[in-house]
mmCIF file of C-alpha atoms in Angstrom:
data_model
loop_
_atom_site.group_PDB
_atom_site.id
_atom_site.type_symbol
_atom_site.label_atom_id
_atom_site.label_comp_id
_atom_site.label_asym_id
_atom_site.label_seq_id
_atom_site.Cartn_x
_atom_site.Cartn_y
_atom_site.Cartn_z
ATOM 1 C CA UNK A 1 58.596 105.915 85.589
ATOM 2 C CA UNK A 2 59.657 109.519 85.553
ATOM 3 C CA UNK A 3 63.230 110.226 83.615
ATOM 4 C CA UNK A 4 65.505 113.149 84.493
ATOM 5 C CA UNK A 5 64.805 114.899 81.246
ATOM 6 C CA UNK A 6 61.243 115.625 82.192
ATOM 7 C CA UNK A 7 61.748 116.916 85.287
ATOM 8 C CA UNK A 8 64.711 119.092 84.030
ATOM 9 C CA UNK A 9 61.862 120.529 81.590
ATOM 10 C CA UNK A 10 59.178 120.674 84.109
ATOM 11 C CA UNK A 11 60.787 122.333 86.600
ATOM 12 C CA UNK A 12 63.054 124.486 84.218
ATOM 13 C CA UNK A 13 65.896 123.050 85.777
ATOM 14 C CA UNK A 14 69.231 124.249 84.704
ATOM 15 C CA UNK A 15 71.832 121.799 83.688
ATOM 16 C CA UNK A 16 75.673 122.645 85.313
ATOM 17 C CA UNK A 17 76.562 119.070 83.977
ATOM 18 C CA UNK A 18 76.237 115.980 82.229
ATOM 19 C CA UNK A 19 73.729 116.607 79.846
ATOM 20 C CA UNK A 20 73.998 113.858 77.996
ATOM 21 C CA UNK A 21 72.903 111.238 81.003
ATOM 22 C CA UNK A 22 69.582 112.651 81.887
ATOM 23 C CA UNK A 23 67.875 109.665 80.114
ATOM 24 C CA UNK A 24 67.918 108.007 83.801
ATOM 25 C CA UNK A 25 65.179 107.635 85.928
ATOM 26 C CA UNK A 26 64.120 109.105 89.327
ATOM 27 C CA UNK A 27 62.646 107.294 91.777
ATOM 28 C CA UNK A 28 62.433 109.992 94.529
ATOM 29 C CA UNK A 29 64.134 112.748 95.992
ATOM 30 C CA UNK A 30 65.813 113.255 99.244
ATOM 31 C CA UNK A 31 65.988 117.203 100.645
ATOM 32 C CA UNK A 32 69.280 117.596 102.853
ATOM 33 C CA UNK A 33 72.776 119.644 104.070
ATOM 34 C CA UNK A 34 74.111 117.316 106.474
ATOM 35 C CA UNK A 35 76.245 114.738 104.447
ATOM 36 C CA UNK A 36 75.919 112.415 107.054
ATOM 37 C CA UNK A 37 72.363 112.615 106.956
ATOM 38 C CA UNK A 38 72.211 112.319 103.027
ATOM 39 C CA UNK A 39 74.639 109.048 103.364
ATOM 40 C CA UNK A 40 72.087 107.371 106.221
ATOM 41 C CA UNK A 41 68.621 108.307 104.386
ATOM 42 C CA UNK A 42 69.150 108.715 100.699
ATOM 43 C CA UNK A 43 68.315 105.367 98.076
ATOM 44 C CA UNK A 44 69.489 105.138 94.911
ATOM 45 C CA UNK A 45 67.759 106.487 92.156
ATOM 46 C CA UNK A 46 66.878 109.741 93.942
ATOM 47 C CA UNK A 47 67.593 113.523 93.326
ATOM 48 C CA UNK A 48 69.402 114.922 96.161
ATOM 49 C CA UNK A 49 68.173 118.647 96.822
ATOM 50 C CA UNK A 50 70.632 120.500 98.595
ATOM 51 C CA UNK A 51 72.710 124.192 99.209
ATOM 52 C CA UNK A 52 75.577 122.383 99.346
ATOM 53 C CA UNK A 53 77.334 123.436 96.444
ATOM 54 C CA UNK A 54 81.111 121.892 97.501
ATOM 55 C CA UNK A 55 83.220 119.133 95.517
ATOM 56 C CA UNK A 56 82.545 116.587 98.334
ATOM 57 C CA UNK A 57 78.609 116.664 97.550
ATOM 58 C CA UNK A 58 79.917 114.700 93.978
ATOM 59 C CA UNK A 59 80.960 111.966 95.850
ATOM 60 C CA UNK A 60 78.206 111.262 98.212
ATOM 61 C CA UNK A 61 75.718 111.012 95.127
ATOM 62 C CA UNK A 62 78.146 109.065 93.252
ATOM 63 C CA UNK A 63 78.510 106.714 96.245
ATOM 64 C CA UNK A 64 74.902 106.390 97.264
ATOM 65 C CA UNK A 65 73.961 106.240 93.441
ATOM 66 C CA UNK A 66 71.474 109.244 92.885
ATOM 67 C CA UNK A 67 70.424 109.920 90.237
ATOM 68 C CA UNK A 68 71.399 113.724 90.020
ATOM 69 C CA UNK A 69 72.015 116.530 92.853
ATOM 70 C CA UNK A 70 69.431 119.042 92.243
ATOM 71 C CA UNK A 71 71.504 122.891 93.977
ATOM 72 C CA UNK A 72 68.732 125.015 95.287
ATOM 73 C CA UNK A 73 68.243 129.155 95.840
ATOM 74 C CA UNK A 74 70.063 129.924 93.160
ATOM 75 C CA UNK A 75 73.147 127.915 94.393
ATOM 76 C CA UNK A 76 75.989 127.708 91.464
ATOM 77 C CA UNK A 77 78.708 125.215 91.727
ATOM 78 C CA UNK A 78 82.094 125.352 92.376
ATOM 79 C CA UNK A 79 84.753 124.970 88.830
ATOM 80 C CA UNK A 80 86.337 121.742 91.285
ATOM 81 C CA UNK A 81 82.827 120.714 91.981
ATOM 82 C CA UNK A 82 81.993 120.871 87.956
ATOM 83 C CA UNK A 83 84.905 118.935 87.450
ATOM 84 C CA UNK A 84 84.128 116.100 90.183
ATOM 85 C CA UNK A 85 80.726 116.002 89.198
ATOM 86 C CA UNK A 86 81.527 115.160 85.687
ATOM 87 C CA UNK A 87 84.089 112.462 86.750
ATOM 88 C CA UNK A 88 81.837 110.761 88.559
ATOM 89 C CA UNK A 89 78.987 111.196 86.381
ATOM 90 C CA UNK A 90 76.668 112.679 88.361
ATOM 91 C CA UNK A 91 74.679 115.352 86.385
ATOM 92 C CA UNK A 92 74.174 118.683 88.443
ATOM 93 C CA UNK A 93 71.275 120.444 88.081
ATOM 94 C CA UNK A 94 70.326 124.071 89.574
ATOM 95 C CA UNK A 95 67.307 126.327 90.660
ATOM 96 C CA UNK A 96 66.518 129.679 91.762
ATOM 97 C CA UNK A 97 63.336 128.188 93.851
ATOM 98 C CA UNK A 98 64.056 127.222 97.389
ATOM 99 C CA UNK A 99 64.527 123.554 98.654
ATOM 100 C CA UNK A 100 61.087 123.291 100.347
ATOM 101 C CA UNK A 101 59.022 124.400 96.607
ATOM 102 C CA UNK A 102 61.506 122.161 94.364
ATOM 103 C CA UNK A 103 60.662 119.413 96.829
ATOM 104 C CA UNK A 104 57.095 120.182 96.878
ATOM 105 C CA UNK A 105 56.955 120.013 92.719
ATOM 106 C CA UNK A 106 59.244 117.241 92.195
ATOM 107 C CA UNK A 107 57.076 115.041 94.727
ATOM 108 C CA UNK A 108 53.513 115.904 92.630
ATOM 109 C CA UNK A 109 55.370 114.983 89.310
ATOM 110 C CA UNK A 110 56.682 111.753 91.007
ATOM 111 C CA UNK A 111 53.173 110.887 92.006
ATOM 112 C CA UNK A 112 51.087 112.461 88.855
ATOM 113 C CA UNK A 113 53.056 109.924 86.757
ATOM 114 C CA UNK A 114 52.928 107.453 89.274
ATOM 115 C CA UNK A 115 48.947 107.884 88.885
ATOM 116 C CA UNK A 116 49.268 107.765 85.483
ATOM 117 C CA UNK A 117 51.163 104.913 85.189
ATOM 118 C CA UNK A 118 48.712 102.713 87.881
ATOM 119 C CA UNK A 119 45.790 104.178 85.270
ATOM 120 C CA UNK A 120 47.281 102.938 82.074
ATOM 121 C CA UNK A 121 49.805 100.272 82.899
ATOM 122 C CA UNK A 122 51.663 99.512 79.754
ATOM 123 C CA UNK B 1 84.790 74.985 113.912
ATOM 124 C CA UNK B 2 88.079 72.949 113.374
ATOM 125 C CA UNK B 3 91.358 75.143 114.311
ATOM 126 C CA UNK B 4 92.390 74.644 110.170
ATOM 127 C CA UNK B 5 88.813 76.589 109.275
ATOM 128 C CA UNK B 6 89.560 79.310 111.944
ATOM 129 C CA UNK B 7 93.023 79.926 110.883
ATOM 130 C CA UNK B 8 92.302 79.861 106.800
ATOM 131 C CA UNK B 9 89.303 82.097 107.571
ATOM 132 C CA UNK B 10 92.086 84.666 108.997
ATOM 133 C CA UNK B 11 93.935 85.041 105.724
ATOM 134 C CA UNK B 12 92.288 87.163 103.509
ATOM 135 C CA UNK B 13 91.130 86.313 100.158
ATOM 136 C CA UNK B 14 91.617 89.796 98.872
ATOM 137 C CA UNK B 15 93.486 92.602 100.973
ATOM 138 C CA UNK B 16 94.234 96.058 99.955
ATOM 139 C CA UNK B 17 95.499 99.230 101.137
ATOM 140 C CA UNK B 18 94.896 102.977 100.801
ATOM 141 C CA UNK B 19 96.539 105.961 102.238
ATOM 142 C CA UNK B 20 93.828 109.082 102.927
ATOM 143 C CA UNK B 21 95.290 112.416 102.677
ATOM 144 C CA UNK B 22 93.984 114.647 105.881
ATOM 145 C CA UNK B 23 92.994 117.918 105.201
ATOM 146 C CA UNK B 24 91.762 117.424 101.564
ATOM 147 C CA UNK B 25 88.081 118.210 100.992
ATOM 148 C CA UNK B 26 88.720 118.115 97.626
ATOM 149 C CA UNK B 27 89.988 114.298 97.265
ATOM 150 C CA UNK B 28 87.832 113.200 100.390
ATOM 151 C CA UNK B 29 85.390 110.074 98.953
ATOM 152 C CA UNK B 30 88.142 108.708 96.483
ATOM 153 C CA UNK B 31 89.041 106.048 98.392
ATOM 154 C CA UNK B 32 85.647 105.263 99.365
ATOM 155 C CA UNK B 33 84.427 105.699 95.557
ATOM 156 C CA UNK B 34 87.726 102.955 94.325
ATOM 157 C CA UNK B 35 86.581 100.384 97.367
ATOM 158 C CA UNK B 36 82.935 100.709 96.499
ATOM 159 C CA UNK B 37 84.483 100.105 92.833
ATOM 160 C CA UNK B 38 85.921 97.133 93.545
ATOM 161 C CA UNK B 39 83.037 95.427 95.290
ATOM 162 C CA UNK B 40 80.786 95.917 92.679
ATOM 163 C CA UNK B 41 83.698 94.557 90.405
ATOM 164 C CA UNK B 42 83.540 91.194 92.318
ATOM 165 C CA UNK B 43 80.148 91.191 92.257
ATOM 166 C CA UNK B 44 79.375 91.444 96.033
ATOM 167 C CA UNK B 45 75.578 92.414 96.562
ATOM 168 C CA UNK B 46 74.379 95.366 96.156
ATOM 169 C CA UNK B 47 73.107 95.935 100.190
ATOM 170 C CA UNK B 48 76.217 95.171 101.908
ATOM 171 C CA UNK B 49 78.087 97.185 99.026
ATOM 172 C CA UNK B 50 75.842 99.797 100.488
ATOM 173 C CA UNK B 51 76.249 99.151 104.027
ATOM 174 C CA UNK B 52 80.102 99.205 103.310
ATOM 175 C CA UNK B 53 80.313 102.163 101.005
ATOM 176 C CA UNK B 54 78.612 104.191 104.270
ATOM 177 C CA UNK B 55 80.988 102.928 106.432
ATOM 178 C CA UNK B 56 83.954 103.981 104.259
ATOM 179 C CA UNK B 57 83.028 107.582 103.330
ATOM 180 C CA UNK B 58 81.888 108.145 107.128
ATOM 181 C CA UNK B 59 85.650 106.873 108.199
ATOM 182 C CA UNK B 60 87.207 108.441 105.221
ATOM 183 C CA UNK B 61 85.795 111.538 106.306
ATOM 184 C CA UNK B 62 86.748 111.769 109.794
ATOM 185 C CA UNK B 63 90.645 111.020 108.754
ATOM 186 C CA UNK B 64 90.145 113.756 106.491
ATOM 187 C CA UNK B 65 88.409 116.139 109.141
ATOM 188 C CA UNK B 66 90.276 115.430 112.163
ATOM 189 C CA UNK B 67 94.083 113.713 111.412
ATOM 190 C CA UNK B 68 97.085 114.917 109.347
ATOM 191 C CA UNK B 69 96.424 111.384 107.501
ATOM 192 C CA UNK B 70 95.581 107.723 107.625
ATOM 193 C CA UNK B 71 94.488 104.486 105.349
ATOM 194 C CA UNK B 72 91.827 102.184 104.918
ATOM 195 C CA UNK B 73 92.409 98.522 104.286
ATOM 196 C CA UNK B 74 89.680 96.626 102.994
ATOM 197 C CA UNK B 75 89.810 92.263 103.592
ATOM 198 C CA UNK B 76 87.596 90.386 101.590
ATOM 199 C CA UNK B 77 87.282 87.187 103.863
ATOM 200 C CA UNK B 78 85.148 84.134 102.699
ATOM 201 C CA UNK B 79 82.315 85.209 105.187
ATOM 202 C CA UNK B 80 82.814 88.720 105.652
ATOM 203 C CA UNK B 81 84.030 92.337 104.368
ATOM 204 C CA UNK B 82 86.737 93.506 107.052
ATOM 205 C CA UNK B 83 87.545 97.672 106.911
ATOM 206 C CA UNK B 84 90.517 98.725 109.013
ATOM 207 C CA UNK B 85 90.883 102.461 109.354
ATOM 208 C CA UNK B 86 94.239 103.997 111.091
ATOM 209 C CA UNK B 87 94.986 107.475 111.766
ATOM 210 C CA UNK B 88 97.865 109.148 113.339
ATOM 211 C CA UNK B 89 95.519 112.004 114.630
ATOM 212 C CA UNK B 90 94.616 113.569 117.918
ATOM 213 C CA UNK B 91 92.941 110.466 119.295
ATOM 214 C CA UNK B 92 89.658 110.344 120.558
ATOM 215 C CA UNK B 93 89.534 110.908 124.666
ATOM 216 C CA UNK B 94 86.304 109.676 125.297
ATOM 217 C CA UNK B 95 84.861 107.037 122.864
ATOM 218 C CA UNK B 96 81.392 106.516 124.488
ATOM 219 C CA UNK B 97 80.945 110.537 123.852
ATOM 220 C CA UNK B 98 82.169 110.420 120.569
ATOM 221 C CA UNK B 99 79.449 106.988 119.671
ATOM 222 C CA UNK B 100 76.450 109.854 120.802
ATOM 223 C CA UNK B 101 74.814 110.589 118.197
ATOM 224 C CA UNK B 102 74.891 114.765 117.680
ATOM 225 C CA UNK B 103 77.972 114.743 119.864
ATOM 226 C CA UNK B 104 81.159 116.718 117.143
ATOM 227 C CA UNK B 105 84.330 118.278 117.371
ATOM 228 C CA UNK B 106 83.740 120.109 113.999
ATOM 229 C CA UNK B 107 84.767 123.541 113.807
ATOM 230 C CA UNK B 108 82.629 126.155 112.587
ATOM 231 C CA UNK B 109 83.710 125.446 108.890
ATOM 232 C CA UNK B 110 83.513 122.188 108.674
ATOM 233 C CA UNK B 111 79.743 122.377 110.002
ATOM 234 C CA UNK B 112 78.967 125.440 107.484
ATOM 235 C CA UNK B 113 79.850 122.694 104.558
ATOM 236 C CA UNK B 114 77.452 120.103 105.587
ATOM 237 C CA UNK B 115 80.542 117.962 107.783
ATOM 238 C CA UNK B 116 80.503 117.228 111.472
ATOM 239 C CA UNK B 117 76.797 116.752 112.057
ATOM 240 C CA UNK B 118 77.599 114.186 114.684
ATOM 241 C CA UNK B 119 76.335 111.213 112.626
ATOM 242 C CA UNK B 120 79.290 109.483 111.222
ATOM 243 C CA UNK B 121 80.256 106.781 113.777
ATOM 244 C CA UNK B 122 76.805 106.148 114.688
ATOM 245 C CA UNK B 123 76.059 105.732 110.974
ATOM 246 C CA UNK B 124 79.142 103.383 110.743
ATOM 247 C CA UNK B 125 77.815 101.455 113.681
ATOM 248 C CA UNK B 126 74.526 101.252 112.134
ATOM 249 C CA UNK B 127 75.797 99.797 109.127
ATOM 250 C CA UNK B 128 78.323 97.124 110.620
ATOM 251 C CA UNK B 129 78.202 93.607 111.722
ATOM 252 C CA UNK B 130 80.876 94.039 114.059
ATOM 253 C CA UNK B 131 82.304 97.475 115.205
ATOM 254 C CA UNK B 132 85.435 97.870 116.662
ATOM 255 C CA UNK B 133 86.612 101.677 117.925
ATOM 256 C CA UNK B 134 90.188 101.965 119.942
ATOM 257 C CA UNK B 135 91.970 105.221 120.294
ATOM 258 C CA UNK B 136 95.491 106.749 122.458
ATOM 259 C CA UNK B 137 95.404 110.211 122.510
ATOM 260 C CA UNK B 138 97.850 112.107 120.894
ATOM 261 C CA UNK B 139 98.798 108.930 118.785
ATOM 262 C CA UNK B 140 95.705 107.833 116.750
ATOM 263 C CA UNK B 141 92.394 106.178 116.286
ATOM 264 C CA UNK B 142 92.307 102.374 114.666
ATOM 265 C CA UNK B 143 88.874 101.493 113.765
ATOM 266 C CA UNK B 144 87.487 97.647 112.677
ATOM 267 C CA UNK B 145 84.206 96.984 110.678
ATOM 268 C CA UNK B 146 82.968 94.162 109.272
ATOM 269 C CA UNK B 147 79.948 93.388 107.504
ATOM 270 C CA UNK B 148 79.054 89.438 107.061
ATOM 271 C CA UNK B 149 78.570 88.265 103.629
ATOM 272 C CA UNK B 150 75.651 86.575 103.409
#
Protein backbone atom coordinates (compact mmCIF):
# COMPACT_ATOMS: atom_id res chain seq x y z
CA UNK A 1 0.00 0.00 0.00
CA UNK A 2 1.47 3.33 -0.92
CA UNK A 3 0.60 6.37 1.73
CA UNK A 4 0.44 10.03 0.69
CA UNK A 5 3.55 10.90 2.60
CA UNK A 6 5.75 8.93 0.28
CA UNK A 7 4.63 10.12 -2.69
CA UNK A 8 4.67 13.78 -1.37
CA UNK A 9 8.55 12.91 -0.79
CA UNK A 10 9.06 11.08 -3.94
CA UNK A 11 7.76 13.32 -6.14
CA UNK A 12 8.79 16.51 -4.09
CA UNK A 13 5.37 17.40 -3.92
CA UNK A 14 4.51 20.60 -2.28
CA UNK A 15 1.93 20.67 0.40
CA UNK A 16 -0.82 23.89 0.02
CA UNK A 17 -2.81 21.97 2.80
CA UNK A 18 -3.53 19.57 5.33
CA UNK A 19 -0.38 18.35 6.28
CA UNK A 20 -1.23 16.61 8.98
CA UNK A 21 -3.60 13.88 6.97
CA UNK A 22 -1.11 12.57 4.54
CA UNK A 23 -0.89 9.28 6.57
CA UNK A 24 -3.76 8.02 4.01
CA UNK A 25 -3.32 5.79 1.36
CA UNK A 26 -3.50 6.02 -2.48
CA UNK A 27 -4.87 3.63 -4.44
CA UNK A 28 -4.54 5.35 -7.88
CA UNK A 29 -4.73 8.47 -9.56
CA UNK A 30 -7.14 9.91 -11.97
CA UNK A 31 -5.64 12.83 -14.57
CA UNK A 32 -8.60 15.34 -15.47
CA UNK A 33 -10.22 19.20 -16.06
CA UNK A 34 -13.65 18.38 -16.82
CA UNK A 35 -15.49 18.06 -13.38
CA UNK A 36 -17.96 16.08 -14.89
CA UNK A 37 -15.55 13.77 -16.11
CA UNK A 38 -13.64 13.56 -12.67
CA UNK A 39 -17.27 12.88 -10.91
CA UNK A 40 -18.09 9.82 -13.65
CA UNK A 41 -14.42 8.14 -13.61
CA UNK A 42 -12.65 8.91 -10.40
CA UNK A 43 -12.77 5.99 -7.20
CA UNK A 44 -12.05 6.73 -3.97
CA UNK A 45 -8.77 6.58 -2.69
CA UNK A 46 -7.20 8.26 -5.73
CA UNK A 47 -5.12 11.50 -6.34
CA UNK A 48 -6.87 13.68 -8.68
CA UNK A 49 -4.24 15.50 -11.04
CA UNK A 50 -5.60 18.48 -12.40
CA UNK A 51 -5.05 22.57 -13.56
CA UNK A 52 -7.99 23.25 -12.02
CA UNK A 53 -7.02 25.30 -9.29
CA UNK A 54 -10.85 26.78 -8.33
CA UNK A 55 -12.80 26.31 -4.87
CA UNK A 56 -15.29 23.93 -6.60
CA UNK A 57 -12.37 21.28 -7.32
CA UNK A 58 -12.54 20.87 -3.06
CA UNK A 59 -15.76 19.57 -3.31
CA UNK A 60 -15.62 17.09 -6.04
CA UNK A 61 -12.64 15.27 -4.15
CA UNK A 62 -14.37 15.60 -0.98
CA UNK A 63 -17.49 14.07 -2.57
CA UNK A 64 -15.92 11.31 -4.58
CA UNK A 65 -13.48 10.66 -1.56
CA UNK A 66 -9.86 11.12 -3.04
CA UNK A 67 -7.47 10.95 -1.37
CA UNK A 68 -5.74 14.37 -2.24
CA UNK A 69 -5.91 16.74 -5.51
CA UNK A 70 -2.49 16.78 -6.80
CA UNK A 71 -2.41 20.94 -8.99
CA UNK A 72 -0.07 20.51 -11.86
CA UNK A 73 2.39 23.14 -14.03
CA UNK A 74 3.05 25.03 -11.37
CA UNK A 75 -0.70 25.69 -10.62
CA UNK A 76 -1.14 27.59 -7.03
CA UNK A 77 -4.46 27.67 -5.40
CA UNK A 78 -6.85 30.10 -4.83
CA UNK A 79 -6.96 31.76 -0.71
CA UNK A 80 -11.10 30.46 -1.09
CA UNK A 81 -9.84 27.27 -2.54
CA UNK A 82 -7.19 26.92 0.59
CA UNK A 83 -9.91 27.56 2.75
CA UNK A 84 -12.47 24.90 1.16
CA UNK A 85 -9.88 22.50 0.87
CA UNK A 86 -9.10 22.55 4.48
CA UNK A 87 -12.85 22.35 5.45
CA UNK A 88 -13.34 19.51 3.73
CA UNK A 89 -10.18 17.91 4.46
CA UNK A 90 -8.84 17.32 1.40
CA UNK A 91 -5.02 17.92 1.43
CA UNK A 92 -3.78 19.91 -1.74
CA UNK A 93 -0.73 19.18 -3.08
CA UNK A 94 1.25 21.10 -6.03
CA UNK A 95 3.94 20.60 -8.85
CA UNK A 96 5.85 22.44 -11.31
CA UNK A 97 5.93 19.10 -13.67
CA UNK A 98 3.12 18.81 -16.11
CA UNK A 99 0.03 16.45 -15.69
CA UNK A 100 1.19 13.83 -18.25
CA UNK A 101 5.04 13.31 -16.15
CA UNK A 102 3.28 13.48 -12.53
CA UNK A 103 0.96 10.84 -13.94
CA UNK A 104 3.64 8.93 -15.50
CA UNK A 105 5.73 8.82 -11.90
CA UNK A 106 2.92 8.43 -9.64
CA UNK A 107 1.71 5.27 -11.76
CA UNK A 108 5.53 3.48 -11.51
CA UNK A 109 5.49 4.20 -7.66
CA UNK A 110 1.91 2.73 -7.48
CA UNK A 111 3.11 -0.35 -9.25
CA UNK A 112 6.95 -0.58 -7.83
CA UNK A 113 5.27 -0.98 -4.41
CA UNK A 114 2.63 -2.92 -5.71
CA UNK A 115 5.59 -5.36 -6.92
CA UNK A 116 7.04 -5.13 -3.83
CA UNK A 117 4.31 -5.86 -1.87
CA UNK A 118 3.21 -9.22 -4.23
CA UNK A 119 7.23 -10.11 -3.54
CA UNK A 120 7.18 -9.89 0.20
CA UNK A 121 3.60 -10.08 1.34
CA UNK A 122 3.56 -9.25 4.98
CA UNK B 1 -49.04 -4.93 -3.97
CA UNK B 2 -52.04 -4.11 -1.61
CA UNK B 3 -53.30 -0.28 -2.09
CA UNK B 4 -52.15 0.19 2.02
CA UNK B 5 -48.30 -0.86 0.84
CA UNK B 6 -48.52 1.54 -2.20
CA UNK B 7 -49.81 4.41 -0.31
CA UNK B 8 -47.33 3.98 2.98
CA UNK B 9 -44.51 3.50 0.46
CA UNK B 10 -45.48 7.23 -0.75
CA UNK B 11 -44.77 8.88 2.58
CA UNK B 12 -41.36 9.33 3.13
CA UNK B 13 -39.44 8.01 5.94
CA UNK B 14 -37.05 10.89 5.93
CA UNK B 15 -37.64 14.15 3.74
CA UNK B 16 -35.57 17.18 3.61
CA UNK B 17 -35.10 20.31 1.86
CA UNK B 18 -32.35 22.61 0.57
CA UNK B 19 -32.36 25.85 -1.20
CA UNK B 20 -29.16 26.21 -3.88
CA UNK B 21 -27.99 29.63 -4.38
CA UNK B 22 -27.47 30.24 -8.42
CA UNK B 23 -24.58 31.93 -9.38
CA UNK B 24 -22.26 30.82 -6.49
CA UNK B 25 -19.18 28.86 -7.56
CA UNK B 26 -17.94 29.32 -4.40
CA UNK B 27 -20.80 27.46 -2.25
CA UNK B 28 -21.67 25.09 -5.29
CA UNK B 29 -21.23 21.19 -3.75
CA UNK B 30 -22.53 22.18 -0.16
CA UNK B 31 -25.63 20.83 -0.52
CA UNK B 32 -24.43 17.89 -2.25
CA UNK B 33 -21.48 17.46 0.45
CA UNK B 34 -24.56 17.80 3.67
CA UNK B 35 -26.88 15.07 1.59
CA UNK B 36 -23.95 12.80 0.96
CA UNK B 37 -23.43 13.54 4.88
CA UNK B 38 -26.45 12.38 5.86
CA UNK B 39 -26.51 9.10 3.98
CA UNK B 40 -23.48 7.97 5.27
CA UNK B 41 -24.97 9.07 8.74
CA UNK B 42 -27.82 6.48 8.27
CA UNK B 43 -25.64 4.13 7.15
CA UNK B 44 -26.91 3.68 3.53
CA UNK B 45 -24.21 1.73 1.39
CA UNK B 46 -21.51 3.04 0.24
CA UNK B 47 -22.41 2.45 -3.89
CA UNK B 48 -25.69 4.01 -4.01
CA UNK B 49 -24.23 6.84 -1.61
CA UNK B 50 -22.02 7.12 -4.61
CA UNK B 51 -24.44 6.84 -7.29
CA UNK B 52 -26.48 9.57 -5.35
CA UNK B 53 -23.71 11.91 -4.38
CA UNK B 54 -23.09 12.10 -8.53
CA UNK B 55 -26.43 12.78 -9.11
CA UNK B 56 -26.59 15.65 -6.59
CA UNK B 57 -23.42 17.63 -7.43
CA UNK B 58 -24.28 17.14 -11.31
CA UNK B 59 -27.95 18.80 -10.46
CA UNK B 60 -26.51 21.09 -7.93
CA UNK B 61 -24.34 22.32 -10.49
CA UNK B 62 -26.57 23.05 -13.25
CA UNK B 63 -28.95 25.23 -10.73
CA UNK B 64 -25.88 26.92 -9.95
CA UNK B 65 -24.72 27.36 -13.72
CA UNK B 66 -27.84 28.06 -15.42
CA UNK B 67 -30.88 29.48 -12.82
CA UNK B 68 -31.03 32.49 -10.43
CA UNK B 69 -31.75 29.53 -7.77
CA UNK B 70 -33.44 26.31 -6.83
CA UNK B 71 -33.50 23.28 -4.05
CA UNK B 72 -32.95 19.79 -3.76
CA UNK B 73 -35.16 17.57 -1.67
CA UNK B 74 -33.89 14.35 -0.80
CA UNK B 75 -36.84 11.28 0.33
CA UNK B 76 -35.54 8.45 1.98
CA UNK B 77 -38.37 5.87 1.08
CA UNK B 78 -38.22 2.22 2.47
CA UNK B 79 -37.06 0.96 -1.06
CA UNK B 80 -35.54 3.83 -2.58
CA UNK B 81 -33.54 7.31 -2.38
CA UNK B 82 -35.92 9.95 -4.18
CA UNK B 83 -33.91 13.52 -5.31
CA UNK B 84 -36.23 16.28 -6.48
CA UNK B 85 -34.43 19.21 -8.02
CA UNK B 86 -36.53 22.60 -8.91
CA UNK B 87 -35.30 25.60 -10.51
CA UNK B 88 -36.93 28.76 -11.49
CA UNK B 89 -34.42 29.16 -14.47
CA UNK B 90 -34.59 29.56 -18.19
CA UNK B 91 -36.05 26.13 -18.82
CA UNK B 92 -34.68 23.73 -21.01
CA UNK B 93 -36.35 23.94 -24.80
CA UNK B 94 -35.35 20.80 -26.01
CA UNK B 95 -34.76 17.96 -23.45
CA UNK B 96 -33.69 15.14 -25.86
CA UNK B 97 -30.73 17.74 -26.94
CA UNK B 98 -29.91 18.60 -23.64
CA UNK B 99 -29.75 14.27 -22.55
CA UNK B 100 -26.75 14.22 -25.62
CA UNK B 101 -23.96 13.69 -24.22
CA UNK B 102 -21.30 16.77 -25.28
CA UNK B 103 -24.36 18.83 -26.08
CA UNK B 104 -23.84 22.53 -23.35
CA UNK B 105 -25.04 25.85 -23.02
CA UNK B 106 -21.89 26.85 -20.99
CA UNK B 107 -20.42 30.04 -21.73
CA UNK B 108 -16.92 30.48 -22.38
CA UNK B 109 -16.15 30.82 -18.56
CA UNK B 110 -17.83 28.34 -17.24
CA UNK B 111 -16.01 25.83 -19.76
CA UNK B 112 -12.45 27.57 -18.99
CA UNK B 113 -13.14 26.28 -15.15
CA UNK B 114 -13.67 22.73 -15.92
CA UNK B 115 -17.99 23.26 -15.95
CA UNK B 116 -20.26 22.61 -18.88
CA UNK B 117 -18.49 19.68 -20.49
CA UNK B 118 -21.84 18.31 -21.54
CA UNK B 119 -21.75 15.35 -19.11
CA UNK B 120 -23.92 16.19 -16.24
CA UNK B 121 -27.41 14.84 -17.11
CA UNK B 122 -26.06 11.97 -18.86
CA UNK B 123 -23.96 11.26 -15.77
CA UNK B 124 -27.17 11.71 -13.63
CA UNK B 125 -28.95 9.31 -15.92
CA UNK B 126 -26.21 6.93 -15.65
CA UNK B 127 -26.35 6.85 -12.08
CA UNK B 128 -30.27 6.63 -11.51
CA UNK B 129 -32.82 3.98 -11.21
CA UNK B 130 -35.44 6.08 -12.46
CA UNK B 131 -34.90 9.51 -14.21
CA UNK B 132 -37.38 11.93 -14.53
CA UNK B 133 -36.52 15.45 -16.61
CA UNK B 134 -39.63 18.08 -17.21
CA UNK B 135 -39.02 21.65 -18.09
CA UNK B 136 -41.44 25.13 -19.30
CA UNK B 137 -39.38 27.56 -20.64
CA UNK B 138 -38.99 30.67 -19.10
CA UNK B 139 -40.39 29.10 -15.78
CA UNK B 140 -38.06 26.22 -14.70
CA UNK B 141 -36.70 22.75 -14.84
CA UNK B 142 -38.07 19.99 -12.07
CA UNK B 143 -35.96 17.00 -12.16
CA UNK B 144 -36.80 13.30 -10.29
CA UNK B 145 -34.10 10.61 -9.47
CA UNK B 146 -34.27 7.75 -7.65
CA UNK B 147 -31.92 5.15 -6.89
CA UNK B 148 -33.46 1.70 -5.36
CA UNK B 149 -32.11 0.61 -2.14
CA UNK B 150 -31.15 -2.62 -2.34
Amino acid sequence: MTMLKQIIGSLELKVFCCKELTERPVVGGYCGDLLSDVMANTRAGEIWITIQAHPNIAAVASLKELTAILLANGREPLPETLQKAEAEKIPLLGSPLSAFELAFRLNRLLATNANRAEAHPS
Amino acid sequence: MRPDDRQSDRVPLLKQRWEVQGGNFITAGNVSTKIKDLLKEIQISPDLIRRLAICCYEAEMNIVMYAGKGSMTLEIHSSELVLIVEDQGQGIPDINLAMQEGWSTATEAMREKGFGAGMGLPNIKRNADKFDLTSKLGQGTTLRVSITLT
